[in-house]
Coordinates of C-alpha atoms in Angstrom, one line a residue:
X1 CA 68.7 -23.2 -49.6
X2 CA 65.8 -23.2 -47.0
X3 CA 64.7 -26.7 -48.3
X4 CA 68.1 -28.1 -47.9
X5 CA 68.3 -27.0 -44.2
X6 CA 64.8 -28.5 -43.6
X7 CA 65.8 -31.8 -45.1
X8 CA 69.0 -31.8 -43.1
X9 CA 67.2 -31.0 -39.9
X10 CA 64.8 -34.0 -40.7
X11 CA 67.6 -36.3 -41.6
X12 CA 69.4 -35.3 -38.3
X13 CA 66.2 -36.0 -36.5
X14 CA 65.6 -39.4 -38.2
X15 CA 69.2 -40.4 -37.5
X16 CA 68.8 -39.5 -33.8
X17 CA 65.6 -41.7 -33.5
X18 CA 67.4 -44.6 -35.2
X19 CA 70.3 -44.3 -32.8
X20 CA 68.0 -44.1 -29.8
X21 CA 66.1 -47.3 -31.1
X22 CA 69.2 -49.0 -31.8
X23 CA 70.4 -48.2 -28.3
X24 CA 67.4 -49.6 -26.6
X25 CA 67.2 -52.6 -28.6
X26 CA 70.1 -54.2 -26.4
X27 CA 67.8 -54.2 -23.4
X28 CA 64.9 -56.2 -24.9
X29 CA 64.4 -59.5 -23.2
X30 CA 64.4 -62.6 -25.2
X31 CA 61.1 -63.7 -23.8
X32 CA 59.3 -60.4 -24.6
X33 CA 56.8 -60.6 -27.6
X34 CA 57.0 -58.1 -30.2
X35 CA 53.9 -56.2 -28.7
X36 CA 55.5 -56.3 -25.2
X37 CA 58.7 -55.0 -26.4
X38 CA 57.2 -52.2 -28.6
X39 CA 55.3 -50.9 -25.4
X40 CA 58.4 -51.3 -23.3
X41 CA 60.7 -49.5 -25.7
X42 CA 58.1 -46.5 -26.0
X43 CA 58.2 -46.2 -22.2
X44 CA 62.1 -46.5 -22.2
X45 CA 62.4 -44.0 -25.3
X46 CA 60.0 -41.4 -23.4
X47 CA 62.0 -41.2 -20.3
X48 CA 65.6 -42.0 -21.5
X49 CA 66.6 -38.2 -21.7
X50 CA 65.7 -37.9 -17.9
X51 CA 67.5 -41.2 -17.0
X52 CA 70.9 -41.1 -18.8
X53 CA 73.7 -42.1 -16.4
X54 CA 75.9 -39.2 -15.5
X55 CA 79.7 -39.4 -16.4
X56 CA 80.5 -40.7 -12.9
X57 CA 78.0 -43.5 -13.1
X58 CA 74.9 -43.6 -10.8
X59 CA 72.7 -46.2 -12.3
X60 CA 70.0 -44.0 -13.4
X61 CA 69.6 -46.2 -16.7
X62 CA 69.3 -49.2 -14.5
X63 CA 66.5 -47.6 -12.6
X64 CA 64.6 -46.6 -15.8
X65 CA 65.1 -50.2 -17.1
X66 CA 63.6 -51.7 -13.8
X67 CA 60.7 -49.2 -13.8
X68 CA 60.0 -50.3 -17.4
X69 CA 60.0 -53.9 -16.5
X70 CA 57.8 -53.2 -13.5
X71 CA 55.3 -51.5 -15.8
X72 CA 55.5 -54.2 -18.5
X73 CA 55.2 -57.0 -15.9
X74 CA 51.9 -55.2 -14.3
X75 CA 50.5 -54.7 -17.7
X76 CA 51.1 -58.1 -19.4
X77 CA 51.6 -60.5 -16.6
X78 CA 49.4 -59.2 -14.0
X79 CA 52.4 -58.8 -11.4
X80 CA 51.4 -56.5 -8.4
X81 CA 53.8 -54.3 -6.6
X82 CA 53.2 -51.5 -3.8
X83 CA 50.9 -48.6 -4.5
X84 CA 53.5 -46.0 -4.7
X85 CA 55.6 -47.9 -7.3
X86 CA 52.6 -48.8 -9.4
X87 CA 51.3 -45.1 -9.1
X88 CA 54.8 -43.9 -10.3
X89 CA 55.2 -46.2 -13.4
X90 CA 51.5 -45.8 -14.4
X91 CA 52.0 -42.0 -14.4
X92 CA 55.4 -42.4 -16.4
X93 CA 53.3 -44.6 -18.9
X94 CA 50.4 -42.2 -19.1
X95 CA 49.5 -41.8 -22.9
X96 CA 51.2 -45.2 -24.1
X97 CA 48.5 -46.9 -26.0
X98 CA 48.6 -50.7 -25.9
X99 CA 45.9 -52.8 -27.4
X100 CA 44.3 -56.2 -26.4
X101 CA 45.8 -56.3 -23.0
X102 CA 45.1 -59.5 -20.9
X103 CA 42.5 -59.2 -18.1
X104 CA 43.6 -60.7 -14.7
X105 CA 41.6 -61.5 -11.7
X106 CA 43.1 -61.3 -8.4
X107 CA 42.7 -63.8 -5.6
X108 CA 40.5 -61.6 -3.6
X109 CA 38.3 -60.9 -6.5
X110 CA 37.9 -64.5 -7.4
X111 CA 37.2 -65.4 -3.7
X112 CA 34.6 -62.6 -3.6
X113 CA 32.8 -64.1 -6.7
X114 CA 32.9 -67.7 -5.2
X115 CA 31.4 -66.4 -1.8
X116 CA 28.7 -64.5 -3.6
X117 CA 27.8 -67.4 -5.6
X118 CA 27.8 -69.6 -2.7
X119 CA 25.6 -67.2 -0.6
X120 CA 23.1 -66.7 -3.5
X121 CA 22.9 -70.3 -4.8
X122 CA 24.2 -72.9 -2.5
X123 CA 24.1 -71.5 1.1
X124 CA 21.5 -73.7 2.3
X125 CA 23.2 -76.6 1.1
X126 CA 26.9 -76.2 1.2
X127 CA 29.5 -75.5 4.2
X128 CA 32.8 -74.0 2.9
X129 CA 35.6 -74.4 5.1
X130 CA 38.6 -72.2 4.3
X131 CA 41.7 -73.5 6.1
X132 CA 44.7 -71.5 6.0
X133 CA 48.2 -73.1 6.1
X134 CA 49.2 -73.0 9.8
X135 CA 51.2 -75.0 12.0
X136 CA 48.3 -76.3 13.9
X137 CA 45.8 -76.9 11.2
X138 CA 43.5 -79.9 11.8
X139 CA 43.8 -82.9 9.4
X140 CA 41.4 -83.4 6.5
X141 CA 40.2 -86.6 8.3
X142 CA 39.4 -84.7 11.5
X143 CA 37.5 -82.1 9.4
X144 CA 35.5 -84.8 7.8
X145 CA 35.0 -86.4 11.0
X146 CA 33.5 -83.2 12.4
X147 CA 31.4 -82.7 9.3
X148 CA 30.1 -86.3 9.4
X149 CA 28.9 -85.5 12.9
X150 CA 27.3 -82.3 12.0
X151 CA 25.3 -83.8 9.2
X152 CA 23.8 -86.4 11.5
X153 CA 21.7 -83.9 13.1
X154 CA 18.4 -83.1 11.5
X155 CA 19.1 -79.4 11.0
X156 CA 22.0 -80.0 8.4
X157 CA 20.7 -82.8 6.4
X158 CA 21.8 -82.7 2.7
X159 CA 24.5 -80.6 3.5
X160 CA 27.6 -80.7 1.3
X161 CA 31.2 -79.9 2.4
X162 CA 33.8 -77.8 0.1
X163 CA 37.2 -77.9 2.0
X164 CA 39.6 -75.1 0.7
X165 CA 43.2 -75.5 1.7
X166 CA 45.0 -72.4 1.1

């Protein structure tokens, strides 16, 4: 008799897991890969009991789905969000294992690498002008004219110009 009760309990548990999985399947985005969906589904299933909508509505499930998308977008696409939100979703996802994640380089990291290279390898030979997009930015022609005048002096012979328009 005990074996029958245990089997029934296991069957009930498996049925509950199947129902939860079937329920979450409706939230899969058509553009999600199998790996992305499995990770996001684990995130959703882990927190689903805490985010069930109350009978009067309330949108708790929508909040969970949004948090799962923030986490997945950050992980798989490199999207950035404010620190508090990222801290929250990373804490919620603690323990979810995802293999072969892409590595992303931020603009700041890339600029740091470029500037380090420029300082170490090319500084005596190169002038880098970073010109942000502002209303009164000089035209490329004006910058080139100023550069040409600079290189006429003996101090900067052989100087190269890299113009970065951001």
